Coordinates of C-alpha atoms in Angstrom, one line a residue:
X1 CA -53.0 -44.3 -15.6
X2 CA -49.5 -43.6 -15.2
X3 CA -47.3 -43.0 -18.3
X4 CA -43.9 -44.6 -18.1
X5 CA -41.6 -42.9 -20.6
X6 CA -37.9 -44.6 -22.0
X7 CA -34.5 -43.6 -23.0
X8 CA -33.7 -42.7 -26.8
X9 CA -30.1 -44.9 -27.5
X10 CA -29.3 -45.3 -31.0
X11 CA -32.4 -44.0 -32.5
X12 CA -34.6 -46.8 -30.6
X13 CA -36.4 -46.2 -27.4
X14 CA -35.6 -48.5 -24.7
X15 CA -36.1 -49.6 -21.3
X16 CA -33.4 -49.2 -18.7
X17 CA -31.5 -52.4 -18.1
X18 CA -32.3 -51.7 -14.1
X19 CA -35.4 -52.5 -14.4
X20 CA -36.5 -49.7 -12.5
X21 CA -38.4 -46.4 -12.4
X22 CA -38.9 -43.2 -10.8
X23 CA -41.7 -40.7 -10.6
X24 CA -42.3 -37.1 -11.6
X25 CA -44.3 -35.2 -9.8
X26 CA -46.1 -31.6 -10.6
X27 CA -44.7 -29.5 -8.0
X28 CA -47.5 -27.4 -7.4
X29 CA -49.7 -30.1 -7.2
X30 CA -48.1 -33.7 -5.5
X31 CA -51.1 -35.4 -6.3
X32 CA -50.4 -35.2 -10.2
X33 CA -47.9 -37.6 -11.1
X34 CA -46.2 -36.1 -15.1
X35 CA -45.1 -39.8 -15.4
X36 CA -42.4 -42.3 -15.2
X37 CA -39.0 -42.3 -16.2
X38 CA -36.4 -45.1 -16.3
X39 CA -33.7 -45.4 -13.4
X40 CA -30.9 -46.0 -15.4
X41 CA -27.8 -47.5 -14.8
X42 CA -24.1 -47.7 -15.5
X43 CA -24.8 -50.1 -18.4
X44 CA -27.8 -47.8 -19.8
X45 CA -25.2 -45.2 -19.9
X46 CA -22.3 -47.0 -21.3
X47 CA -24.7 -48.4 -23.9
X48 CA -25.6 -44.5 -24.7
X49 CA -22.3 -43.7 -25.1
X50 CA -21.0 -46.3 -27.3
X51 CA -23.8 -45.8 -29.6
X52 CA -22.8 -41.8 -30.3
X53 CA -19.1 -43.2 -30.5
X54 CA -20.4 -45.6 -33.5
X55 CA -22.1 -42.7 -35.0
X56 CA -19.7 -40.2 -34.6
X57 CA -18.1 -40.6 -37.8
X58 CA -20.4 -40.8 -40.0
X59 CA -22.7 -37.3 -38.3
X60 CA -19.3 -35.8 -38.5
X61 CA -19.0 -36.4 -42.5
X62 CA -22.7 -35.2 -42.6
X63 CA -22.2 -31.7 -44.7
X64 CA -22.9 -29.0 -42.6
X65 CA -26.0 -27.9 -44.8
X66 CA -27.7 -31.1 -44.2
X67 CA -26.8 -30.8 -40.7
X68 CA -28.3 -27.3 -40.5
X69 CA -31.4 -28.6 -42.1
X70 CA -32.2 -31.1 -39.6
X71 CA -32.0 -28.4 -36.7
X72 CA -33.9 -25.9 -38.3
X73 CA -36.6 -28.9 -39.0
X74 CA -36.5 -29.5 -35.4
X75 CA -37.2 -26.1 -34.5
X76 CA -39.9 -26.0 -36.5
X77 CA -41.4 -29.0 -34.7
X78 CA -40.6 -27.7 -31.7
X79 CA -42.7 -24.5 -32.9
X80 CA -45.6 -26.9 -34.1
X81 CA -46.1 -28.2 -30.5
X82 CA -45.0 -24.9 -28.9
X83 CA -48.4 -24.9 -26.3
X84 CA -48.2 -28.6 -25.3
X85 CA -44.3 -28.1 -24.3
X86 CA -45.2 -24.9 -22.2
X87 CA -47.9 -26.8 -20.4
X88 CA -45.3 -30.0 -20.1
X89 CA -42.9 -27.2 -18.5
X90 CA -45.0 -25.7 -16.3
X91 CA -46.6 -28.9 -15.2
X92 CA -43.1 -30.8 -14.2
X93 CA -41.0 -27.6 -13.5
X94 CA -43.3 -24.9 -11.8
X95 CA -42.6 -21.9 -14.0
X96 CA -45.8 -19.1 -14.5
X97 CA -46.8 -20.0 -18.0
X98 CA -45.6 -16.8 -19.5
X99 CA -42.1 -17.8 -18.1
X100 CA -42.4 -21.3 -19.4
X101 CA -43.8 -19.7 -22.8
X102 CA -40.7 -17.7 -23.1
X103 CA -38.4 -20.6 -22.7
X104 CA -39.8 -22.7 -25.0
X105 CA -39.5 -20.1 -27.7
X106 CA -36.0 -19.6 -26.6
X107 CA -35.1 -23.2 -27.2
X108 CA -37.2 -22.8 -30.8
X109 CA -34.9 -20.0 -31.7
X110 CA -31.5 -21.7 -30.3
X111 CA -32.4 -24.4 -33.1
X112 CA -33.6 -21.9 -35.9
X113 CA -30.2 -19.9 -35.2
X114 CA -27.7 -23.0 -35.2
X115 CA -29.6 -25.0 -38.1
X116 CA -28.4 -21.8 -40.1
X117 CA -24.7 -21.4 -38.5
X118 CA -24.2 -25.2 -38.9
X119 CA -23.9 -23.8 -43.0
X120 CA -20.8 -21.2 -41.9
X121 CA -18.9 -23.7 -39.3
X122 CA -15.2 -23.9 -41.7
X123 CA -12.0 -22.9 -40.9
X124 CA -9.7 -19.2 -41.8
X125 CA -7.1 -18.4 -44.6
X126 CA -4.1 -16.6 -44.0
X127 CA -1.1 -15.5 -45.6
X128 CA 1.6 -18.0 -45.5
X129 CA 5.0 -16.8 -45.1
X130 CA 6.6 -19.4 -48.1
X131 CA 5.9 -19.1 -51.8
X132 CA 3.7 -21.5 -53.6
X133 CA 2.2 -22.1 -50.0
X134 CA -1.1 -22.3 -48.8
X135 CA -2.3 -21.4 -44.9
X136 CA -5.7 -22.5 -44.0
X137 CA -7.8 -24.0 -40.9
X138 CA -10.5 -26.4 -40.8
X139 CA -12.8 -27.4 -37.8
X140 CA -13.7 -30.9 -37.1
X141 CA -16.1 -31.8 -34.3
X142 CA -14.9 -33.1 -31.0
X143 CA -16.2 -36.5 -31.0
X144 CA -18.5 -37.5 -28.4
X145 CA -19.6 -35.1 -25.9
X146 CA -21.6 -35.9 -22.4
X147 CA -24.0 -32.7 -21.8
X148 CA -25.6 -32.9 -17.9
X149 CA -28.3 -30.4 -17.5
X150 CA -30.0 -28.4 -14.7
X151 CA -34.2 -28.7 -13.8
X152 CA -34.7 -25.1 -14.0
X153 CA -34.1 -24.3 -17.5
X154 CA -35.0 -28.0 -18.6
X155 CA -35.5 -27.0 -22.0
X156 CA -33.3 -24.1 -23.0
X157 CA -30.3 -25.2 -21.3
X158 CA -30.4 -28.5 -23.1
X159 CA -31.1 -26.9 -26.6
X160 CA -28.1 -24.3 -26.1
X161 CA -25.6 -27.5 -25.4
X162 CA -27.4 -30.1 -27.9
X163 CA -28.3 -27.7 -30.8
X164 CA -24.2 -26.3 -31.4
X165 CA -22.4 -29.8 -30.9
X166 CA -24.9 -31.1 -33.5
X167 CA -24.6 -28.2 -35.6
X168 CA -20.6 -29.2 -35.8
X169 CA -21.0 -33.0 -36.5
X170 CA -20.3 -33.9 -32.7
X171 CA -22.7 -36.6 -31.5
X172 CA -23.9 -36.3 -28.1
X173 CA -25.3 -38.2 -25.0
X174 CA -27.4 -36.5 -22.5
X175 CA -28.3 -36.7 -19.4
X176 CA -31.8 -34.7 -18.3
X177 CA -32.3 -33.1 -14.4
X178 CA -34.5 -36.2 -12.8
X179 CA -36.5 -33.4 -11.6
X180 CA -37.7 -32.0 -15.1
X181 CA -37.1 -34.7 -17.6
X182 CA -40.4 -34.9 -19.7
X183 CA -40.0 -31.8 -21.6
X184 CA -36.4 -32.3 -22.5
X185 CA -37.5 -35.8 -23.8
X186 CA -40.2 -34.3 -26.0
X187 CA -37.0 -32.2 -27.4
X188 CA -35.6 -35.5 -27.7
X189 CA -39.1 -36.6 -30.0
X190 CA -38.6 -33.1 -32.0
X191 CA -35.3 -33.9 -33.2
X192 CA -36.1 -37.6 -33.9
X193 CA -39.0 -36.3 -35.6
X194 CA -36.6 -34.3 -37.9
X195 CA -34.6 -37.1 -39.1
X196 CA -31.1 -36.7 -36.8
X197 CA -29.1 -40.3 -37.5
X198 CA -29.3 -43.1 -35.2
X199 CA -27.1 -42.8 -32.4
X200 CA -26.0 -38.6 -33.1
X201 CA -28.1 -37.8 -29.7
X202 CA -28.7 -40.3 -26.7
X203 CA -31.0 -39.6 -24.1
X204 CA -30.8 -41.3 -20.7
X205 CA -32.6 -40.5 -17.5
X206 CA -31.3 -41.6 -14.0
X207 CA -28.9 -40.6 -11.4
X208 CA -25.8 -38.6 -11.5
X209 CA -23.8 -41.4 -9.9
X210 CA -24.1 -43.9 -12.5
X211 CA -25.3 -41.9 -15.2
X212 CA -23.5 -38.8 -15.2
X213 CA -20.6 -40.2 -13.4
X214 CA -20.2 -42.7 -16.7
X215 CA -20.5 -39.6 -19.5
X216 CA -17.4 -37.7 -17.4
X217 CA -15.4 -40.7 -16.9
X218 CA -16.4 -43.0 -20.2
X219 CA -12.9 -43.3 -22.2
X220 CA -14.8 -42.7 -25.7
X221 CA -16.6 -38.9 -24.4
X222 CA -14.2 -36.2 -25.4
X223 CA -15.7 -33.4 -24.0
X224 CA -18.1 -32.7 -21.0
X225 CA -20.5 -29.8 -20.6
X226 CA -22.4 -29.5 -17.2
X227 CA -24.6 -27.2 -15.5
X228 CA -26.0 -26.7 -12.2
X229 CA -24.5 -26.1 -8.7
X230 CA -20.9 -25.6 -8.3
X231 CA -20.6 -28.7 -5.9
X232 CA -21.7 -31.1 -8.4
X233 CA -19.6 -29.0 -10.8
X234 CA -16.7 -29.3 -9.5
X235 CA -16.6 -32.9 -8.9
X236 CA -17.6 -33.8 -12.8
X237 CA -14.7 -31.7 -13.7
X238 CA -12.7 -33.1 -11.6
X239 CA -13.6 -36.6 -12.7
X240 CA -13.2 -35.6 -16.3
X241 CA -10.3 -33.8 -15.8
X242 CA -8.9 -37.4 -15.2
X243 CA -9.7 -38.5 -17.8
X244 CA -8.2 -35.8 -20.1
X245 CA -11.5 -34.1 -21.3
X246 CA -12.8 -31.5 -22.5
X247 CA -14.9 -29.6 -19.8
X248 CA -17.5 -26.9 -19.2
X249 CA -18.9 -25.9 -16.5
X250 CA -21.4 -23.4 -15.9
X251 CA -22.4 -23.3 -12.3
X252 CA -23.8 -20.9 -9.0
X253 CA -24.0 -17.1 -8.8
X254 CA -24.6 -14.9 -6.2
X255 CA -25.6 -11.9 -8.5
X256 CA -25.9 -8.2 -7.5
X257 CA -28.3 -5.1 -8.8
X258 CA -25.9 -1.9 -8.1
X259 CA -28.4 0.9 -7.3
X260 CA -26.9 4.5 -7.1
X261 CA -28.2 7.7 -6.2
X262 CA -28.7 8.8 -9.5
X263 CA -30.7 6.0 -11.0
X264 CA -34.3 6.0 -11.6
X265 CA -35.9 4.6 -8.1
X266 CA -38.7 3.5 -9.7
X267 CA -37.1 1.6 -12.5
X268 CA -34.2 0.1 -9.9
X269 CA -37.2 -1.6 -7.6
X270 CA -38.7 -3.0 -11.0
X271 CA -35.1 -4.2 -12.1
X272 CA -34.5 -5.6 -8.9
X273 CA -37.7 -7.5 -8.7
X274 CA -38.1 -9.2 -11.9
X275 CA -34.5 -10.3 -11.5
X276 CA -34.9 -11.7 -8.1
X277 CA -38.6 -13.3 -8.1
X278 CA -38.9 -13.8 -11.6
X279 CA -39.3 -17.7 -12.1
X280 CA -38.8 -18.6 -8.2
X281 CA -35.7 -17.0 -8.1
X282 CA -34.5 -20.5 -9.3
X283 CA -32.2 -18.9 -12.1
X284 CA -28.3 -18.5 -11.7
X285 CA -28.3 -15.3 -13.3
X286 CA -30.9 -14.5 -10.6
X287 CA -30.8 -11.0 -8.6
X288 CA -30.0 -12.0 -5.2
X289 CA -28.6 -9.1 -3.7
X290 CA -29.6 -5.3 -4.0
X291 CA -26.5 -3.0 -2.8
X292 CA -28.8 0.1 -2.4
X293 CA -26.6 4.0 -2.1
X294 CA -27.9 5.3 1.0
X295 CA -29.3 8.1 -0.3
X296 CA -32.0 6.3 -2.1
X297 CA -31.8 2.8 0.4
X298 CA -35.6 3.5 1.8
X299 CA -37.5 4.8 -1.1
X300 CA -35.8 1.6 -2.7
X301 CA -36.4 -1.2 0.6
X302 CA -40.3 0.1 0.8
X303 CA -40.7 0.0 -3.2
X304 CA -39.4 -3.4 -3.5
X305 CA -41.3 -4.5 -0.4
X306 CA -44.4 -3.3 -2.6
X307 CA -43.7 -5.3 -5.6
X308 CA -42.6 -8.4 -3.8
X309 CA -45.8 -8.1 -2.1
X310 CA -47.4 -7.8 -5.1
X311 CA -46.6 -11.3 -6.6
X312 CA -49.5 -13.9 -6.6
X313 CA -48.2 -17.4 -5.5
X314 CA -49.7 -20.3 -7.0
X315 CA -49.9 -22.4 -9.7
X316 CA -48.5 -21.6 -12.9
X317 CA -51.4 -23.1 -15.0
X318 CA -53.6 -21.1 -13.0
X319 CA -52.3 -17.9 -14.1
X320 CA -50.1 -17.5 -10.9
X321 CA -47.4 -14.5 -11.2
X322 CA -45.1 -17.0 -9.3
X323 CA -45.3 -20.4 -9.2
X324 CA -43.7 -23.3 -6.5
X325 CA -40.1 -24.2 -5.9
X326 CA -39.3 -27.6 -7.6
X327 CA -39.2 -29.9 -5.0
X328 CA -39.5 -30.2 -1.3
X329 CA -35.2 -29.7 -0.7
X330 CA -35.1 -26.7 -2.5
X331 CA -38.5 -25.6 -0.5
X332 CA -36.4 -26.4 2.6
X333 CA -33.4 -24.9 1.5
X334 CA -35.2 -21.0 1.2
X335 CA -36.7 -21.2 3.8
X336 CA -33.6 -22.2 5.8
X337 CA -31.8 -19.3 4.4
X338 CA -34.7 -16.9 5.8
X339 CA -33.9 -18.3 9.4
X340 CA -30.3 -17.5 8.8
X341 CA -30.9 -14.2 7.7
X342 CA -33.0 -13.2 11.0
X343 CA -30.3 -14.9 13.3
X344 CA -27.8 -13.3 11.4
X345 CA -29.4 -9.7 12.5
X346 CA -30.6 -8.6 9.2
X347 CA -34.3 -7.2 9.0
X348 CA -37.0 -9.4 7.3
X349 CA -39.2 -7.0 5.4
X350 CA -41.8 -8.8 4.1
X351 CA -42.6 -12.7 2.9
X352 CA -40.1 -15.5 3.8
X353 CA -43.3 -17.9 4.7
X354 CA -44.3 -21.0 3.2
X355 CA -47.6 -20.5 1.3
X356 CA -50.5 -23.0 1.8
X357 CA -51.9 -23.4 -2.2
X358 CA -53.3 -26.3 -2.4
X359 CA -50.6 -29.4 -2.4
X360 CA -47.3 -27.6 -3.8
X361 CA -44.3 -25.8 -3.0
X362 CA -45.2 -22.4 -2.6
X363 CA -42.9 -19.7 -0.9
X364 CA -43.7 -16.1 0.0
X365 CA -41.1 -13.8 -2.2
X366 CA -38.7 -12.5 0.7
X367 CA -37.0 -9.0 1.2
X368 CA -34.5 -8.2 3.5
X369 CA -32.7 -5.0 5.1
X370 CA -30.1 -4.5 7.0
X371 CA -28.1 -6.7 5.6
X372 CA -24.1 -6.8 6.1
X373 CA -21.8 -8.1 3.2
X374 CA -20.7 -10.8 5.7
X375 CA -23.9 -12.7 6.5
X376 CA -24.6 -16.0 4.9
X377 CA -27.7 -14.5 2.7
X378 CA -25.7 -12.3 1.2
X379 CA -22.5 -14.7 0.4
X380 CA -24.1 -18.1 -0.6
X381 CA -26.2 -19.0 -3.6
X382 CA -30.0 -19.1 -2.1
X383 CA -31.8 -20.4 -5.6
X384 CA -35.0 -19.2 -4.0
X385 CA -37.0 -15.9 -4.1
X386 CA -35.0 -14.1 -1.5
X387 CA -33.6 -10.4 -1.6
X388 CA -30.8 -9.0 0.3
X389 CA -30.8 -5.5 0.5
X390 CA -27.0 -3.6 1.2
X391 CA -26.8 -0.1 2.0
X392 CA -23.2 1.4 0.8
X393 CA -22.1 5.2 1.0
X394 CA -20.4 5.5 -1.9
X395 CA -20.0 4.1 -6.0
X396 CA -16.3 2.3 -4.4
X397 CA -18.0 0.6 -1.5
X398 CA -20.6 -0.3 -3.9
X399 CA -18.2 -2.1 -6.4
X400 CA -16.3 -3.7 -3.6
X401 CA -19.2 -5.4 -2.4
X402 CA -20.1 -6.9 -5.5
X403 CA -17.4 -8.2 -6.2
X404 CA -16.6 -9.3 -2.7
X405 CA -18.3 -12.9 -3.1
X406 CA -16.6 -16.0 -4.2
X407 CA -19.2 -16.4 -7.5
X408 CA -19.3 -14.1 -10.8
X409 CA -21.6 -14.8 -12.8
X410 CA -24.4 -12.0 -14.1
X411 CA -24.0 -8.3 -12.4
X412 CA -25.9 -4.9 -12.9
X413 CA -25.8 -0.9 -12.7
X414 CA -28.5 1.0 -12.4
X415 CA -27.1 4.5 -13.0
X416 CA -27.2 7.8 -15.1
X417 CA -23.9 8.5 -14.3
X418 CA -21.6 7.1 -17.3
X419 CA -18.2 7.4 -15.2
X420 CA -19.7 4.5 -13.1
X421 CA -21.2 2.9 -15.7
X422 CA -18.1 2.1 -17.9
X423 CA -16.1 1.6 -14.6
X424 CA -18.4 -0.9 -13.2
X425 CA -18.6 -2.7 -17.2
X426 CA -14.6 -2.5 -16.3
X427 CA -14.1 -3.2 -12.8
X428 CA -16.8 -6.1 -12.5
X429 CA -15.8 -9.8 -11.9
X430 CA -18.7 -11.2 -13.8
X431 CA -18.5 -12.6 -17.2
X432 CA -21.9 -10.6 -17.6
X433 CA -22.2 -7.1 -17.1
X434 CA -25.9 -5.2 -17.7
X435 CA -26.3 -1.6 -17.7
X436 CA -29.8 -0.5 -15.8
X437 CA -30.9 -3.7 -16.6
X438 CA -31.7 -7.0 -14.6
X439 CA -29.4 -9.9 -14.5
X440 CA -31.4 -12.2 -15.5
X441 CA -32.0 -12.6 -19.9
X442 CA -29.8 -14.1 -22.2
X443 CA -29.2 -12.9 -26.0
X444 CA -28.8 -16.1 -27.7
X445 CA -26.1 -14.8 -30.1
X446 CA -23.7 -13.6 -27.5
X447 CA -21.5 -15.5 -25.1
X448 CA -22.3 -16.9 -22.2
X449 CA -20.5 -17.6 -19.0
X450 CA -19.4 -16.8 -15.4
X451 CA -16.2 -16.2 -13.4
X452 CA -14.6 -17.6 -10.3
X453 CA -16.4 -20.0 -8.7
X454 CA -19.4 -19.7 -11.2
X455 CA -17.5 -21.3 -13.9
X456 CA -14.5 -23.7 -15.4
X457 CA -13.9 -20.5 -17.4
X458 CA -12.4 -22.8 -20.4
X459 CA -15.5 -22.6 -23.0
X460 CA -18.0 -19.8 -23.1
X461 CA -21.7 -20.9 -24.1
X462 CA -24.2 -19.8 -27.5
X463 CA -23.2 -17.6 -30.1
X464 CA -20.4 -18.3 -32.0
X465 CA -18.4 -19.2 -28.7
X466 CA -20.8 -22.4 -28.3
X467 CA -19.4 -23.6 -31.5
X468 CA -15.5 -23.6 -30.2
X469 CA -16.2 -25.9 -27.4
X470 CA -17.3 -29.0 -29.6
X471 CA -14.9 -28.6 -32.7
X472 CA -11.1 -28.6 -33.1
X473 CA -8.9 -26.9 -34.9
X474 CA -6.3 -28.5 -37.8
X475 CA -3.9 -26.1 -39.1
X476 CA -2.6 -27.1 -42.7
X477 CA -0.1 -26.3 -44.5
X478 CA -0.4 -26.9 -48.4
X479 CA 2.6 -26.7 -50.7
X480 CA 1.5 -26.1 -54.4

C-alpha cells in the first residue's frame, strides 16, 4: 500500500488544506510508486509562513551554542540513517548509489560544519575615531526566509540553504522539488528528531504557483533563496524583488572543460567525462562543453567516445554506472537536444538513444564533434548527458569561447602551461574556476555561486558567505 506522507508546520505534521495529493514515482522503475505527498495550496503555505514568523523571535534569541548543538545533533541523525536516505535518493531521484552515497554525506557534513560555526556567528571591533568610544558590529538573523529547492540535489541543496539560516537564528519555510521530496522530508524528520523549536523550519510540498509563488511574495518572508532553472529564477526574483526581499538565486550553466595541447590527454578525457555523465549530466556545475586545441581534438573525441561508451545505463540500485533522467520532460528534453545537434551539422559520435531498461528513463551518454560555438547544443543549458566537443587553434580562441555563452557558472583548464592557467583563473566569467580539474564538486567551506545569467549575483552560497545572506548587520556606537 501506498504511503501518503504530510507537511511539517509548526512542529506538527499536517495534511494540506486541498485535500489533495500527488504521486512519486521511481524513475527507473514507473511501476514503483515512493509515495504520496500533499498538494498544497496558497493557505498551506501562508499557514507555513506565519508559523516561522511566530517563531522567529524566539529561534533568533536562541544562543548560538544551543543553536549549533541542535545541527550538529541533526547531523548525527542524518549519519545514523545514512543507508536508508541513499536508497530513498536513489529510489525517487535516479542517482548511481555511489553518487547518492556521496550526497548524503555531503548534507551530513554541511550540518556537522554549521552546528559548529553557529558558535562563531558575532559581529567585529574596530577602532573608533572619538575617545571613550566603543565601535563594534553585531549580526542578527534576517527573519523569515522562503528556500525553493531543485530535484537533482534534493538533499544537499536543501541542507546548504536550511543548515546556515538556522545556524543564525533565521527561521525558515521550505519548499522541496515535487519531483524528489521524500528524502528532503526525512531531513525534515532528522532535524525534528534533534529538537529544532516548533515553527523554526516549515516544510510544505506542492506547486510553485501557490506554494512557492506565496514564500516570494508573503509580506512576513524577508529573504528568498532559489535554485533551479534560470526561467523560474528569474520570475521569483522578480516577484520578490516586489516585494522588497532579500534574494538568491542560483540557477543554469552551460559549463566548459578547456583542453590545451599541453594537458595530459588521458587525464582531459577522464575530466571531461565524469564532469559531463557523472549523475545524468543533471548537475549545473555539469561539463557540457569540451573546447578541445586542435592539436590534441582526435586523440581527445575518440577517448571520450571510449569512456562514454563505457557507462552502464540502468538502475542505480542495481549497481548501474548511470542511472535514468528524473522524469519523462527532462527524458524528452535530451533527446530533443540530440536532434538539434544533428540538424544543426554537428557530428554525433556515439549514444544520443533512449535506452530500453526495464520501465525508466534511461538515456545513452551522448558525444558530439564538430560542433560550432553558434549551435544550440553548445549555447543552451541541456541538463542531460550530452557532450559538445569544440575544436579551437589557439589558448585566445579557447577563452573566447568559453566565455562566449550567456551563463557562468563552473569552468575548467586542463593545462601544464601556468601562463594559461592563471590567465584563464583571471580572464574567466565563472564564479568557479578549476585548474585540471572537472567542474563538477563543491568544497563545502568555500563560496559558492555563478555569473551572468547563472546567478542574482547578490549572496554567494556555504562557507562563511552562506552565513551573510540570512543575517544583518547593526553597527553601534557605544559612548563610555
Amino acid at each position: 500500500m501506498t504511503e501518503t506522507y504530510h507537511n511539517y508546520v509548526d512542529g506538527e505534521w499536517v495534511a494540506a488544506e486541498t485535500g489533495e495529493t500527488f504521486e512519486n514515482r521511481n524513475p527507473a522503475d514507473r511501476s514503483d510508486v515512493v509515495g504520496e505527498f500533499q498538494q498544497s495550496g496558497v493557505e498551506d503555505a501562508e499557514r507555513a509562513v506565519e508559523a516561522a514568523a511566530a517563531a522567529s523571535d524566539e529561534w533568533a534569541d536562541t544562543p548560538g551554542p544551543e543553536r549549533g548543538a541542535i545541527l550538529r545533533a541533526t547531523s548525527q541523525a542524518l549519519e545514523a540513517r545514512k543507508d536508508e536516505l541513499t536508497e530513498t535518493l536513489v529510489r525517487e531521484e535516479g542517482k548511481a548509489r555511489p553518487e547518492a552515497a556521496g550526497e548524503v554525506q555531503r548534507a551530513i557534513d554541511i550540518f556537522s560544519y554549521y552546528g559548529a560555526k553557529a558558535s562563531d556567528i558575532g559581529g567585529t571591533v574596530k577602532s573608533s575615531s572619538s575617545r571613550d568610544t566603543t565601535l563594534y558590529t553585531v549580526n542578527e538573523p534576517v527573519g523569515v526566509a522562503g528556500l525553493i529547492t531543485p530535484w537533482n540535489y534534493p538533499i544537499a541543496i536543501p541542507a546548504w540553504k536550511i543548515a546556515p539560516a538556522l545556524a543564525t537564528g533565521t527561521t525558515v519555510v521550505f519548499k522541496p522539488a515535487s519531483a524528489a521530496p521524500n528524502v528532503a522530508r526525512k531531513l525534515v524528520e532528522c532535524l525534528d528528531e534533534a529538537g529544532l523549536p516548533d515553527g523554526a523550519l516549515n516544510f510544505v510540498t506542492g506547486p510553485g504557483r501557490s506554494v512557492g509563488k506565496t514564500f516570494t511574495t508573503h509580506e512576513a518572508v524577508d529573504a528568498v533563496s532559489f535554485t533551479g532553472s534560470s526561467a523560474v529564477g528569474n520570475t521569483v526574483g522578480e516577484q520578490a524583488n516586489e516585494t522588497g526581499k532579500r534574494v538568491q538565486l542560483e540557477m543554469g550553466g552551460k559549463n566548459p572543460v578547456v583542453v590545451m595541447d599541453s594537458a595530459d590527454v588521458d587525464a582531459a578525457v577522464d575530466i571531461a567525462a565524469s564532469g559531463a555523465f557523472g549523475v545524468t549530466g543533471q548537475a549545473c556545475t555539469a561539463t557540457s562543453r569540451a573546447i578541445v586545441h586542435e592539436d590534441v581534438y582526435d586523440e581527445f573525441v575518440s577517448g571520450v567516445v571510449e569512456a562514454a561508451e563505457a557507462i552502464e545505463v540502468g538502475p542505480g540500485l542495481d549497481g548501474a554506472d548511470m542511472g535514468p533522467q528524473v522524469n519523462q520532460s527532462e527524458l524528452d528534453s535530451t533527446l530533443e537536444y540530440v536532434d538539434v545537434g544533428q540538424s544543426e551539422g554537428a557530428t554525433l559520435e556515439t549514444g544520443g538513444n533512449a535506452v530500453d531498461v526495464g520501465d525508466g528513463f534511461f538515456v545513452e551518454p551522448a558525444v558530439f564533434s564538430d560542433v560550432e560555438p553558434d549551435m544550440r547544443i553548445a549555447q543552451e543549458e541541456i541538463f542531460g548527458p550530452v557532450l559538445a566537443v569544440l575544436p579551437v587553434s589557439s589558448y585566445e580562441e579557447a577563452l573566447d569561447v568559453a566565455n562566449g555563452v550567456p551563463y557562468g557558472l563552473s569552468a575548467s583548464i586542463v593545462t601544464q602551461d601556468l601562463t594559461e592557467a592563471h590567465d584563464f583563473v583571471a580572464e574567466s566569467e565563472s564564479g568557479v574556476v578549476k585548474v585540471n580539474e572537472k567542474t563538477t564538486g563543491l568544497e563545502l567551506h568555500v563560496p559558492f555561486g555563478g555569473m551572468k545569467d547563472s546567478s542574482s549575483e547578490t549572496y554567494r552560497e556555504q562557507g562563511d558567505a552562506g552565513l551573510d545572506f540570512y543575517t544583518l548587520s547593526k553597527t553601534v556606537y557605544l559612548n563610555y
